[in-house]
Short mmCIF file of C-alpha atoms in Angstrom, two decimals:
data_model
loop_
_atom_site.label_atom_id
_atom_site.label_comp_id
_atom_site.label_asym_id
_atom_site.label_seq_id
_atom_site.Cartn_x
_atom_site.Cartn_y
_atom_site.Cartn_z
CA UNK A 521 -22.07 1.41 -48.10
CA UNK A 522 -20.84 2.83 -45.22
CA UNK A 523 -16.85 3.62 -44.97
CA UNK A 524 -15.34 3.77 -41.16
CA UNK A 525 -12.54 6.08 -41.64
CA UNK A 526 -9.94 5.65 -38.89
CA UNK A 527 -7.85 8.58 -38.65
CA UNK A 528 -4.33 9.22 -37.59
CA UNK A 529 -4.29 8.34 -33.44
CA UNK A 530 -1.64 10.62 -32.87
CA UNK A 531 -3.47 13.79 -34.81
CA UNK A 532 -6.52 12.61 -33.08
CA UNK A 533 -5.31 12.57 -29.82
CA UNK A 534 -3.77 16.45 -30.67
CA UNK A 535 -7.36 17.45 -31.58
CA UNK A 536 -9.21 16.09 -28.55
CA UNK A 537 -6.39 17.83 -26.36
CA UNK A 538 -6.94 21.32 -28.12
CA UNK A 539 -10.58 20.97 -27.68
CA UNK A 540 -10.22 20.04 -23.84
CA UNK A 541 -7.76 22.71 -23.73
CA UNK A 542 -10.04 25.78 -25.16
CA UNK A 543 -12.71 24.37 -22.38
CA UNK A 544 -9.90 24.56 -19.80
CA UNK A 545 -8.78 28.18 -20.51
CA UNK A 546 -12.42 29.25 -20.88
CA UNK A 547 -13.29 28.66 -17.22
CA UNK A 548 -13.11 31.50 -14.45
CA UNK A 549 -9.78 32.03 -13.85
CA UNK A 550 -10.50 32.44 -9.65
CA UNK A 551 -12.02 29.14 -9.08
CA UNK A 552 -9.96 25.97 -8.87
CA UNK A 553 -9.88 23.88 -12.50
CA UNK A 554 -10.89 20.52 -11.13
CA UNK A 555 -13.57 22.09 -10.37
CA UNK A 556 -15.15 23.73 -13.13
CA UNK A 557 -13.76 21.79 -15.92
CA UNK A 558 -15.29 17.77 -16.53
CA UNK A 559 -13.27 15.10 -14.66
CA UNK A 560 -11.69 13.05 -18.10
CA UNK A 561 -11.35 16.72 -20.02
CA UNK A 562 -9.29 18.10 -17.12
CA UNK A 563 -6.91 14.91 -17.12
CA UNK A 564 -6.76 14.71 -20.50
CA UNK A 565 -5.23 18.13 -20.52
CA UNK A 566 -2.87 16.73 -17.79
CA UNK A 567 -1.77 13.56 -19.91
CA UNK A 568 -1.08 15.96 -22.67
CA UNK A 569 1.34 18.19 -20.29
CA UNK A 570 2.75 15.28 -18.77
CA UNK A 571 3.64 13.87 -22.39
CA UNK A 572 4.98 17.05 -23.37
CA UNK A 573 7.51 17.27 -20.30
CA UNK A 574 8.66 13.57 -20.40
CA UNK A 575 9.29 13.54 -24.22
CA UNK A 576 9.60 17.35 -25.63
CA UNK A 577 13.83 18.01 -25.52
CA UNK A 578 12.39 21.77 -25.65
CA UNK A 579 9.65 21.48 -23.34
CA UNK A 580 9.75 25.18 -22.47
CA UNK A 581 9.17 25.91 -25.01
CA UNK A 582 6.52 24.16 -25.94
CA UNK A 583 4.79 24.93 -22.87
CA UNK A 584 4.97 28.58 -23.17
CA UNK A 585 3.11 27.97 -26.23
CA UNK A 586 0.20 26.16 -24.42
CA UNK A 587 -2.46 29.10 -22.92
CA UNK A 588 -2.50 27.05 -20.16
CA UNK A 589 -3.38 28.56 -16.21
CA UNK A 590 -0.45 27.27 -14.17
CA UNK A 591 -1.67 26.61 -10.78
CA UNK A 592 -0.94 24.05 -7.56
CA UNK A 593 -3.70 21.49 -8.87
CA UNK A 594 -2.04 21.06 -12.20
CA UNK A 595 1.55 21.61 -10.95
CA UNK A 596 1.07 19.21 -8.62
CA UNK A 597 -0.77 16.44 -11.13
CA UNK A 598 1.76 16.64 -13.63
CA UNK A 599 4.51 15.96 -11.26
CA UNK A 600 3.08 13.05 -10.22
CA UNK A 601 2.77 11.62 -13.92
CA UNK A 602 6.35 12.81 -14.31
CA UNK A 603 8.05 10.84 -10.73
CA UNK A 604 10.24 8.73 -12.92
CA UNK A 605 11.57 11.95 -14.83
CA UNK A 606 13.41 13.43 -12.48
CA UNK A 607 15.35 15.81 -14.86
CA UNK A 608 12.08 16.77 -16.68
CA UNK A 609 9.88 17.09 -13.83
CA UNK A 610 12.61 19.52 -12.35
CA UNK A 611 12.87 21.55 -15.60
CA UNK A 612 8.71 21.90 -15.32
CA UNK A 613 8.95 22.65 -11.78
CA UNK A 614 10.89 25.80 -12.75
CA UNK A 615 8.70 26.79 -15.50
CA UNK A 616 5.97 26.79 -13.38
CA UNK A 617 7.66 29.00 -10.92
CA UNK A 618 8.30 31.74 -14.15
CA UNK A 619 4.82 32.70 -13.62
CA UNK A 620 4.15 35.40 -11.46
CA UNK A 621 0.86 34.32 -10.17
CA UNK A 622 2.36 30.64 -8.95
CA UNK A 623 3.93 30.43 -5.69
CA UNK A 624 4.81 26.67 -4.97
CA UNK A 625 3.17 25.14 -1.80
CA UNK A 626 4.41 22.25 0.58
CA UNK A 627 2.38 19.93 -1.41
CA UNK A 628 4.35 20.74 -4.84
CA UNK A 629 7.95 21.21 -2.87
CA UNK A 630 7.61 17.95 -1.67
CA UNK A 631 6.54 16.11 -4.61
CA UNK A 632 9.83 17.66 -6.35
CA UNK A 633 11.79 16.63 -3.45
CA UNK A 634 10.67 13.12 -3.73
CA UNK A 635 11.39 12.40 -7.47
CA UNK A 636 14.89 13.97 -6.97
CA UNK A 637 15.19 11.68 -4.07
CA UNK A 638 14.18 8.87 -6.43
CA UNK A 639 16.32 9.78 -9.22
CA UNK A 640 19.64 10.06 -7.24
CA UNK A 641 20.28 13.71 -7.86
CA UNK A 642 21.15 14.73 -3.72
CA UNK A 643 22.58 17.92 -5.00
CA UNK A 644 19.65 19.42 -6.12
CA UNK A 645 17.07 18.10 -3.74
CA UNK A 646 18.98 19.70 -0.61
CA UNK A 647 18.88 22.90 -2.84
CA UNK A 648 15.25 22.38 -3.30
CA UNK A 649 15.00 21.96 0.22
CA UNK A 650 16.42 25.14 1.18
CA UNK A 651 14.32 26.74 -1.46
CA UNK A 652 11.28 25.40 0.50
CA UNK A 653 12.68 26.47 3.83
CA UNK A 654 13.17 29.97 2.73
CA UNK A 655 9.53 29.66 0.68
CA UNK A 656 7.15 32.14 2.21
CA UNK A 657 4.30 30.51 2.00
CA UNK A 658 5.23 27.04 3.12
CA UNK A 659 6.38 28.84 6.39
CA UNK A 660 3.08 30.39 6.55
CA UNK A 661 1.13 27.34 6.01
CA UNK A 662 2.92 24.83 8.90
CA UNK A 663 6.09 25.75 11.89
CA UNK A 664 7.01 22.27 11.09
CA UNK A 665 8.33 22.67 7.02
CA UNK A 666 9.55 19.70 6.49
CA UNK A 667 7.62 16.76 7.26
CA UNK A 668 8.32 13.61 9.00
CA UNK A 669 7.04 11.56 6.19
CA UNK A 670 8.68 13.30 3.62
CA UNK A 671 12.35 12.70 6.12
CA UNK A 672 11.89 9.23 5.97
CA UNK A 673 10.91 9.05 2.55
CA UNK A 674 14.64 10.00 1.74
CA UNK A 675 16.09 8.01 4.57
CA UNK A 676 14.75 4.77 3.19
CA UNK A 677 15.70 6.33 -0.66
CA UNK A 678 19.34 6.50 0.61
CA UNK A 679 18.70 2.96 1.75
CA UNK A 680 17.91 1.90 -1.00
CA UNK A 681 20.44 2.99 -2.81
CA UNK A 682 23.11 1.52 -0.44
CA UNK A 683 24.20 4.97 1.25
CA UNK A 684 23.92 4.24 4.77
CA UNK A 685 25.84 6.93 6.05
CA UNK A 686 23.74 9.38 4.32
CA UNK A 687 20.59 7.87 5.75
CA UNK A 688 21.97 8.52 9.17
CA UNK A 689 22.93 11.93 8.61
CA UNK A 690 19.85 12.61 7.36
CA UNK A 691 18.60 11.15 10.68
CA UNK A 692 20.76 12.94 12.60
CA UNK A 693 20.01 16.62 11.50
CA UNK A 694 16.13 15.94 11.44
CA UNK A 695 16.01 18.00 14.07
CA UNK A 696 17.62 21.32 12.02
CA UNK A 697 15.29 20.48 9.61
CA UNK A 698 12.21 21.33 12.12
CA UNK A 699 11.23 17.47 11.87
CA UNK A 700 11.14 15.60 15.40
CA UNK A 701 12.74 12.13 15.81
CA UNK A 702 9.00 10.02 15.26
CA UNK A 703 9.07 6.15 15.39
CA UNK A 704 8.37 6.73 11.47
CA UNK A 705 11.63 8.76 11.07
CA UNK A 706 13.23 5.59 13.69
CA UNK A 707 11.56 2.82 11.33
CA UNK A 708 13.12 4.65 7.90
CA UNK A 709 16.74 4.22 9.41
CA UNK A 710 15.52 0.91 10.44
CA UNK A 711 15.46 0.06 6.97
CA UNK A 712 18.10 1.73 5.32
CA UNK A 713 20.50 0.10 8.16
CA UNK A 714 18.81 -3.28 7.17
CA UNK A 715 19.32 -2.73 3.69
CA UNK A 716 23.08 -2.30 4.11
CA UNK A 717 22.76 -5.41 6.35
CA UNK A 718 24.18 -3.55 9.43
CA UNK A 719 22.47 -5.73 11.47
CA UNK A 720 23.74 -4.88 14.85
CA UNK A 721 23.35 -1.22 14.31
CA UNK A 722 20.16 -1.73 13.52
CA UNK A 723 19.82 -3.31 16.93
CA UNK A 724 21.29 -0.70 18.38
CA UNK A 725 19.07 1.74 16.95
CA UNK A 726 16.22 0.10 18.29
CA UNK A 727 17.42 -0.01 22.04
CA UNK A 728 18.26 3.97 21.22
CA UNK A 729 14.66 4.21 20.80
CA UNK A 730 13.44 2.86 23.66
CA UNK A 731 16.02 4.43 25.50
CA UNK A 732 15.01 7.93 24.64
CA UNK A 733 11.20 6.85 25.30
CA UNK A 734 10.08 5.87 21.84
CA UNK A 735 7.81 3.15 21.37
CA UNK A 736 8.25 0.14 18.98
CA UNK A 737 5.20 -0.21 16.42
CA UNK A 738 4.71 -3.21 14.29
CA UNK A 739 6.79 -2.04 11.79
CA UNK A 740 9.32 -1.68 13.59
CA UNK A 741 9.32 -5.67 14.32
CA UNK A 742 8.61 -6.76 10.76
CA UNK A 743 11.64 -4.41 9.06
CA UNK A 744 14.18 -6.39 11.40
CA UNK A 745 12.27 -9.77 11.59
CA UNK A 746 11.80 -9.43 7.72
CA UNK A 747 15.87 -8.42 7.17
CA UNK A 748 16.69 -11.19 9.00
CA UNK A 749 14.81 -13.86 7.56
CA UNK A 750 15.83 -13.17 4.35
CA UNK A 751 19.70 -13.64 5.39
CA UNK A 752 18.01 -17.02 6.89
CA UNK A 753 18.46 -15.13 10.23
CA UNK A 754 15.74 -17.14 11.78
CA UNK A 755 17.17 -17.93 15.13
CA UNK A 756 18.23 -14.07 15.85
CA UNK A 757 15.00 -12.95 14.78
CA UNK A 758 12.80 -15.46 17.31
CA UNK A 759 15.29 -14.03 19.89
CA UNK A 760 14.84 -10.53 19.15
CA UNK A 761 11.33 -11.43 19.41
CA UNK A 762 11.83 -12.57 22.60
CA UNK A 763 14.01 -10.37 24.40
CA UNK A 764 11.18 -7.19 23.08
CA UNK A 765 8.42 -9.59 24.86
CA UNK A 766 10.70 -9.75 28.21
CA UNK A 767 10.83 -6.06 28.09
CA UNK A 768 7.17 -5.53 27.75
CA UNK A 769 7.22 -4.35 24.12
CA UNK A 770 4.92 -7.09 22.95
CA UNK A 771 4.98 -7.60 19.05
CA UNK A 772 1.62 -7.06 17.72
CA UNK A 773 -0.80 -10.25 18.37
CA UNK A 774 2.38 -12.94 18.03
CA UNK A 775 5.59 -12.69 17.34
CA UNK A 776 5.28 -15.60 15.23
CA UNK A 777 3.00 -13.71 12.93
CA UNK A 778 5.87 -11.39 12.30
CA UNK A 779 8.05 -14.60 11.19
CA UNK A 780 5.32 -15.75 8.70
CA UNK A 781 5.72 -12.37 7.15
CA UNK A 782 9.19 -12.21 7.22
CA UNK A 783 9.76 -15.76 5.84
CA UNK A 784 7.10 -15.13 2.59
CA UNK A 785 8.72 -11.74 1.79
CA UNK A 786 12.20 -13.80 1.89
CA UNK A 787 10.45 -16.30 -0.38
CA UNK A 788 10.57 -19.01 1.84
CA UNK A 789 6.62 -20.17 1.25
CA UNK A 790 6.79 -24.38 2.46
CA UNK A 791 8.89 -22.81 5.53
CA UNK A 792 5.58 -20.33 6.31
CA UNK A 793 2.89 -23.32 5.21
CA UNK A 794 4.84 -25.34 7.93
CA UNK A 795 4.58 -22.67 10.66
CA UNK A 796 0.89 -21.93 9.89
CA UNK A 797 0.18 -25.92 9.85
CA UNK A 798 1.32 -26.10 13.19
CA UNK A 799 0.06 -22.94 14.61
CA UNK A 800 -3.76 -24.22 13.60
CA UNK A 801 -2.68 -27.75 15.36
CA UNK A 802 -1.68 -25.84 18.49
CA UNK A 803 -5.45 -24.03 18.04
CA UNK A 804 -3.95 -21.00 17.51
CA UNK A 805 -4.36 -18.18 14.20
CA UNK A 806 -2.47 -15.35 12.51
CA UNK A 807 -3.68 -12.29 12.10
CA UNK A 808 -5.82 -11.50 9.21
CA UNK A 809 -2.91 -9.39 7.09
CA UNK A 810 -0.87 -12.38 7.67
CA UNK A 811 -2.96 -15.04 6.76
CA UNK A 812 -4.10 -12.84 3.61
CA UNK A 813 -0.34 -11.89 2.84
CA UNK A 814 0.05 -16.35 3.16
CA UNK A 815 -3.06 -17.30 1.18
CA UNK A 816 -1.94 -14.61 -1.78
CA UNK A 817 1.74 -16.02 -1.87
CA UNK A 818 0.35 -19.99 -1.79
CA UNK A 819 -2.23 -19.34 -4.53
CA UNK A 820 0.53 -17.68 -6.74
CA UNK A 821 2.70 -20.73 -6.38
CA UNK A 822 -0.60 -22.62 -7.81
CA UNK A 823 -1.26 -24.65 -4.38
CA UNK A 824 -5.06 -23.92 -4.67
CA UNK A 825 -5.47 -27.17 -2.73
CA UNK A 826 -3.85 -26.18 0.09
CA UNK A 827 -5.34 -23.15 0.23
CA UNK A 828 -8.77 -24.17 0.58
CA UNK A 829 -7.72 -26.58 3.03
CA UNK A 830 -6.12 -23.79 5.44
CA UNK A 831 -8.60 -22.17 4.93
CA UNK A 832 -11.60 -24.45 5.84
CA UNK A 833 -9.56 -25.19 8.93
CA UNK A 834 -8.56 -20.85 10.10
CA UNK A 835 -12.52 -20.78 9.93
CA UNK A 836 -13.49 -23.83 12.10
CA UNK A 837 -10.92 -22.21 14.55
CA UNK A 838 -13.05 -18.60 14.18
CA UNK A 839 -11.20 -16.69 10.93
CA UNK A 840 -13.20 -14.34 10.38
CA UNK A 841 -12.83 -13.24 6.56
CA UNK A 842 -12.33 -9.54 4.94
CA UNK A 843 -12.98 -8.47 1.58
CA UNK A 844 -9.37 -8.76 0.76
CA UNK A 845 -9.55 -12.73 1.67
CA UNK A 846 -12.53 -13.14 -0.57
CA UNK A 847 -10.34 -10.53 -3.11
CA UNK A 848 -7.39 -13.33 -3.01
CA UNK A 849 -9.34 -16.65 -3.30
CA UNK A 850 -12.02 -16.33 -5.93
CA UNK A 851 -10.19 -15.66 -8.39
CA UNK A 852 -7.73 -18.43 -7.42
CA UNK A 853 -10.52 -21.12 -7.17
CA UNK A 854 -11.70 -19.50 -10.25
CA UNK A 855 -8.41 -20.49 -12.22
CA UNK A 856 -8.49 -24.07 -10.75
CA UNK A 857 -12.31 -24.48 -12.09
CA UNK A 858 -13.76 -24.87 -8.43
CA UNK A 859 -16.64 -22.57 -9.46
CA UNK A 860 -18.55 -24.20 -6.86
CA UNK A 861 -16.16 -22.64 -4.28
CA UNK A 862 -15.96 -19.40 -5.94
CA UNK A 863 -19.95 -19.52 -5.54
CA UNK A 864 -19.97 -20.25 -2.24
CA UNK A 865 -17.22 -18.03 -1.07
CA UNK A 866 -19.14 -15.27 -2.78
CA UNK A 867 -22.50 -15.95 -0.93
CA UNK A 868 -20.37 -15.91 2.41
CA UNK A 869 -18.91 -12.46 1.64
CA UNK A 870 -22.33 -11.26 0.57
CA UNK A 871 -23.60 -12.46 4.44
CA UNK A 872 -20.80 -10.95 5.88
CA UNK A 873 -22.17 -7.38 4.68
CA UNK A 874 -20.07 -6.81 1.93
CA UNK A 875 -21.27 -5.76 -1.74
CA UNK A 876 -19.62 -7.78 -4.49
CA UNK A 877 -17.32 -5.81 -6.47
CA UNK A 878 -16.37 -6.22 -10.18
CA UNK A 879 -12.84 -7.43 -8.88
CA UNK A 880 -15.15 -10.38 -7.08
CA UNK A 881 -17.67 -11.30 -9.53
CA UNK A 882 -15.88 -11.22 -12.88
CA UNK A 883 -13.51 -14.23 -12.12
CA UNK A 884 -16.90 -15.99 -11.74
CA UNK A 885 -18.53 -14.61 -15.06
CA UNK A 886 -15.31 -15.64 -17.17
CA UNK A 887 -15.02 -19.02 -15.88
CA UNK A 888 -18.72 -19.58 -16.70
CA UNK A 889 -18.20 -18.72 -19.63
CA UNK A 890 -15.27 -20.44 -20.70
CA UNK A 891 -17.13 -23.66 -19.51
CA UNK A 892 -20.11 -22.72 -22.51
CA UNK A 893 -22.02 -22.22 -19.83
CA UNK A 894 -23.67 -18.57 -21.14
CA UNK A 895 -26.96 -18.81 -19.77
CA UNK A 896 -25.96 -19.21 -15.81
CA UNK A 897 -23.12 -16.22 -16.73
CA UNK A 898 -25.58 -14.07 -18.10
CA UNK A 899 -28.02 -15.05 -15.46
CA UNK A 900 -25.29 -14.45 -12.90
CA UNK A 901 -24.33 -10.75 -14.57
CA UNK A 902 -27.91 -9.74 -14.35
CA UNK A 903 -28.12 -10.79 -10.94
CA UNK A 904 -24.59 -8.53 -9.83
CA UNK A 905 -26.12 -5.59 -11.72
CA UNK A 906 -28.97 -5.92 -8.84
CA UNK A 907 -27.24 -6.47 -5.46
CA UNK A 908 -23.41 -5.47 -6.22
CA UNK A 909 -21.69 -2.70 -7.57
CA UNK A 910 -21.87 -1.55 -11.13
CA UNK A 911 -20.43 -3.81 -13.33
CA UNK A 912 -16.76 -1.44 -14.93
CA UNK A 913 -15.39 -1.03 -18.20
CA UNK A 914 -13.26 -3.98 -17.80
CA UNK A 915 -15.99 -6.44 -16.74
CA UNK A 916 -17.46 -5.31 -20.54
CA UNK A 917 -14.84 -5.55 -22.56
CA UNK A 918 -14.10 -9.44 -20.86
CA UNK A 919 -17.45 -10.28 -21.56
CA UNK A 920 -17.78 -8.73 -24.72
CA UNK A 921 -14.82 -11.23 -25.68
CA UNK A 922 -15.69 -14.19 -24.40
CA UNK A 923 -19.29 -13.94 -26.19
CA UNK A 924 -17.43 -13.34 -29.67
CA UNK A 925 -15.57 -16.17 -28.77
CA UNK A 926 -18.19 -18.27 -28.12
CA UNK A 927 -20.02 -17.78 -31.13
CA UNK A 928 -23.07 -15.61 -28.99
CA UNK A 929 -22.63 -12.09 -31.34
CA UNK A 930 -25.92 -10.58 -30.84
CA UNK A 931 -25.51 -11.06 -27.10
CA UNK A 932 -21.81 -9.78 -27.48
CA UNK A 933 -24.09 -7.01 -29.53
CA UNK A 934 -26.62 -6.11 -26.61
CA UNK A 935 -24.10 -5.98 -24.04
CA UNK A 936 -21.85 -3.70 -26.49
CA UNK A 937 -24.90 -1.09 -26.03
CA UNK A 938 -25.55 -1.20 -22.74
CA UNK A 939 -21.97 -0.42 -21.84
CA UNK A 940 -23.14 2.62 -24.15
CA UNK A 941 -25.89 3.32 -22.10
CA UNK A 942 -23.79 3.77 -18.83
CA UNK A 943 -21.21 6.05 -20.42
CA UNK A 944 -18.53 3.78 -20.74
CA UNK A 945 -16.98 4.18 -24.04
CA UNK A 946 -16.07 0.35 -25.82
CA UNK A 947 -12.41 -0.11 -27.26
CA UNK A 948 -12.21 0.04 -30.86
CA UNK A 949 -11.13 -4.02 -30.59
CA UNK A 950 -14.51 -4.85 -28.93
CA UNK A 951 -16.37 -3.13 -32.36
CA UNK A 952 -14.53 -4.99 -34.58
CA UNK A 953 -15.03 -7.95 -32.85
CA UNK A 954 -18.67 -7.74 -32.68
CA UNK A 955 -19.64 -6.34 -36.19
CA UNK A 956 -17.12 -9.01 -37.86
CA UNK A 957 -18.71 -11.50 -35.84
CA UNK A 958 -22.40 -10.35 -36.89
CA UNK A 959 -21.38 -10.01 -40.59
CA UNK A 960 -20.13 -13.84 -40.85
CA UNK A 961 -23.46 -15.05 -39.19
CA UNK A 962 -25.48 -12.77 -42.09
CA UNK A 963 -26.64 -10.02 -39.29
CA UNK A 964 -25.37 -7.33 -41.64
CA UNK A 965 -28.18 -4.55 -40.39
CA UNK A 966 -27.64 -5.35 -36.99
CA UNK A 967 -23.36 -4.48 -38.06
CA UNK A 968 -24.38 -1.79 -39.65
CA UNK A 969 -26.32 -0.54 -37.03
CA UNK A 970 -22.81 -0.95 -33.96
CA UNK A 971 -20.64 1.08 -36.95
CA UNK A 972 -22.79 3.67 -36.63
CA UNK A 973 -22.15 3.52 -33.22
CA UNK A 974 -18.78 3.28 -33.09
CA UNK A 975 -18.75 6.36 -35.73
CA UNK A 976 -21.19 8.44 -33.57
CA UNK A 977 -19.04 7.56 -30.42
CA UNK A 978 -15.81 8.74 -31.71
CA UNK A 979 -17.45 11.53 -33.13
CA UNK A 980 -15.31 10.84 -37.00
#
């Protein structure tokens, strides 16, 4: 009889890290990591760190322990698994710089700039600023050291926060800090002016812009438009609309695309059906991102109906679908049980050129099988395998489940192995599943047979 020994996850998960870890130091120490170590070995090693600086009180220590090569890669990585930890992804940032063979780049000061930015500590992000600016080799690598994206990064942080005035002194010394006045760094105060409701300085800002020669984008348009609706500003922002028309700074396609936008980020949906109703009488159609943004926000209110409807009626007018349309409805027919729709809005994405993705074809596999109807799902599967991307891990494990749970274990079996086959390692939930489910329908060699699987997979 065969035992299946589960062992402590937290030990385990020590032991695979010190294995990854002897294959990460063993590499030559001139190339880059990512490059000579396996893909999942390499960010299992960065998990570990990232664990180790988010929950270790005495991280340094712990780290100096680790015969780990600190370089821009991993410095980099492990800040961005850290971004909510803005005290422990500071105190890592100044390990790293300990060691004399790492010499932060743009990429790394910036990162640390943002999560300081994030975590409210202004104090210590202007020092790390100046550290940057004085930074030898971020002045080597570009004139302009601090970037415009990074500038209004903070300027919409401050917004966010509700410190306007810092946002606009931040705006106002972009220059001193080598970063030219773009309609990016314009938008950022846009927002951060909006945020504090300061409506007519946002305004005011905008006619700045144009003033000193700047263009308006569509941003620009939906920050205000968007602001405003959500106060239930709707008059001022169809005459803001306006007015940039009259001047010849046309809104992007219609300005009452904009107001769709702006009235489903406020949450006002049956206000945005009403517009789009009308704007399909008049013979007229938003843009794609709006109409997706409108058919995502209807179908998560459960209106399927109306959905389809809409929809029928942007495509008589000439809609012409993306992949993220298809991406929003079939799943949302799915739910409903219109697997006939789902069908046919599948064929019509596979005409338009596109190859079905997992995200696109799974709805359809669990709905068929939830309606018992196993043969057309497998059928179906067989058929994606064929003509649309690999099926993932996920698309499995769902159909791993829903065979247990119809009673269909040695198909639940077969498909357990194949996922084998293409490298994609099962969850310990899907074994259980399947070799309980064999052993109460008297398939004992068959369970036998997936333990030893499971045991030669996690390598006990």
């Amino acid at each position: 009889m065969l035992f299946a020994v589960k062992s402590n996850p937290r030990r385990r998960a020590q032991n695979f890290f010190l294995r990854h870890l002897k294959t990460l130091i063993s590499t030559d120490q001139d190339a880059p990591t990512s490059k000579t170590v396996p893909k999942d070995d390499y960010f299992a090693v960065i998990h570990h760190i990232s664990n180790v600086v988010r929950r270790d009180f005495y991280l340094e220590r712990t780290l100096n322990k680790m015969p780990i090569k600190v370089d821009s890669e991993l410095v980099y990585r492990v800040l961005r698994s850290c971004s909510n930890s803005g005290t422990e992804a500071f105190r890592f940032f100044n390990w790293a710089r300990t060691h004399p063979t790492y010499e932060p780049t743009t990429i790394e000061f910036e990162e640390m700039v943002r999560i300081l930015a994030k975590a409210k500590r202004y104090e210590t992000m202007w020092k790390v600023i100046e550290q940057m600016r004085n930074s030898s080799k971020v002045s080597d690598e570009s004139h302009c050291w601090l970037s415009p994206s990074l500038v209004c990064y903070i300027i919409e942080e401050f917004g966010r926060h509700g410190l306007t005035s810092q946002a606009v002194e931040v705006f106002n010394k972009a220059k001193h800090l080598s970063c030219p006045q773009t309609t990016e760094v314009y938008n950022a105060l846009l927002f951060a002016l909006c945020e504090g409701k300061l409506f007519h300085g946002a305004y005011a800002l905008i006619r700045r812009m144009i003033r000193k020669g700047g263009k308006p984008n569509r941003r620009t348009y939906s920050v205000l438009v968007n602001a405003w609706c959500s106060n239930g500003k709707m008059r001022e922002a169809q005459e803001f609309l306006e007015e940039m028309s009259k001047k010849g700074f046309s809104p992007p396609v219609r300005g009452r695309d904009l107001l769709i936008d702006g009235l489903l980020n406020a949450g006002y949906v049956e206000a945005a059906k009403e517009m789009v109703r009308k704007m399909i009488k008049e013979g007229q159609l938003p843009d794609i991102e709006t109409f997706n943004t409108l058919l995502e926000a209807i179908c998560k209110s459960g209106e399927v109906e109306f959905c389809i409807d809409v929809f029928r009626d942007a495509c008589d007018l000439g809609l012409c679908p993306e992949l993220n349309t298809y991406r929003i409805l079939i799943p949302s027919f799915c739910k409903v049980g219109r697997i006939d729709e789902a069908f046919r809005l599948l064929h019509c994405s596979v005409e338009d050129g596109h190859k079905p993705y997992p995200s696109l074809y799974a709805p359809i596999l669990k709905m068929l099988c939830k309606m018992g109807r196993f043969d057309d799902a497998f059928s179906f599967f067989s058929d994606m395998k064929l003509k649309g991307h690999p099926p993932n891990r996920p698309v499995y494990t769902m159909l791993i489940k829903m065979c247990t749970r119809g009673g269909r274990f040695i198909d639940a079996a077969n498909y357990l192995v194949e996922m084998t086959e293409m490298n994609l390692v099962p969850m310990s939930q899907c074994f259980d599943m399947v070799t309980d489910g064999l052993k109460s329908c008297g398939k004992h060699d068959l369970a036998k047979r997936i333990e030893h699987l499971e045991v030669s997979l996690r390598r006990v």
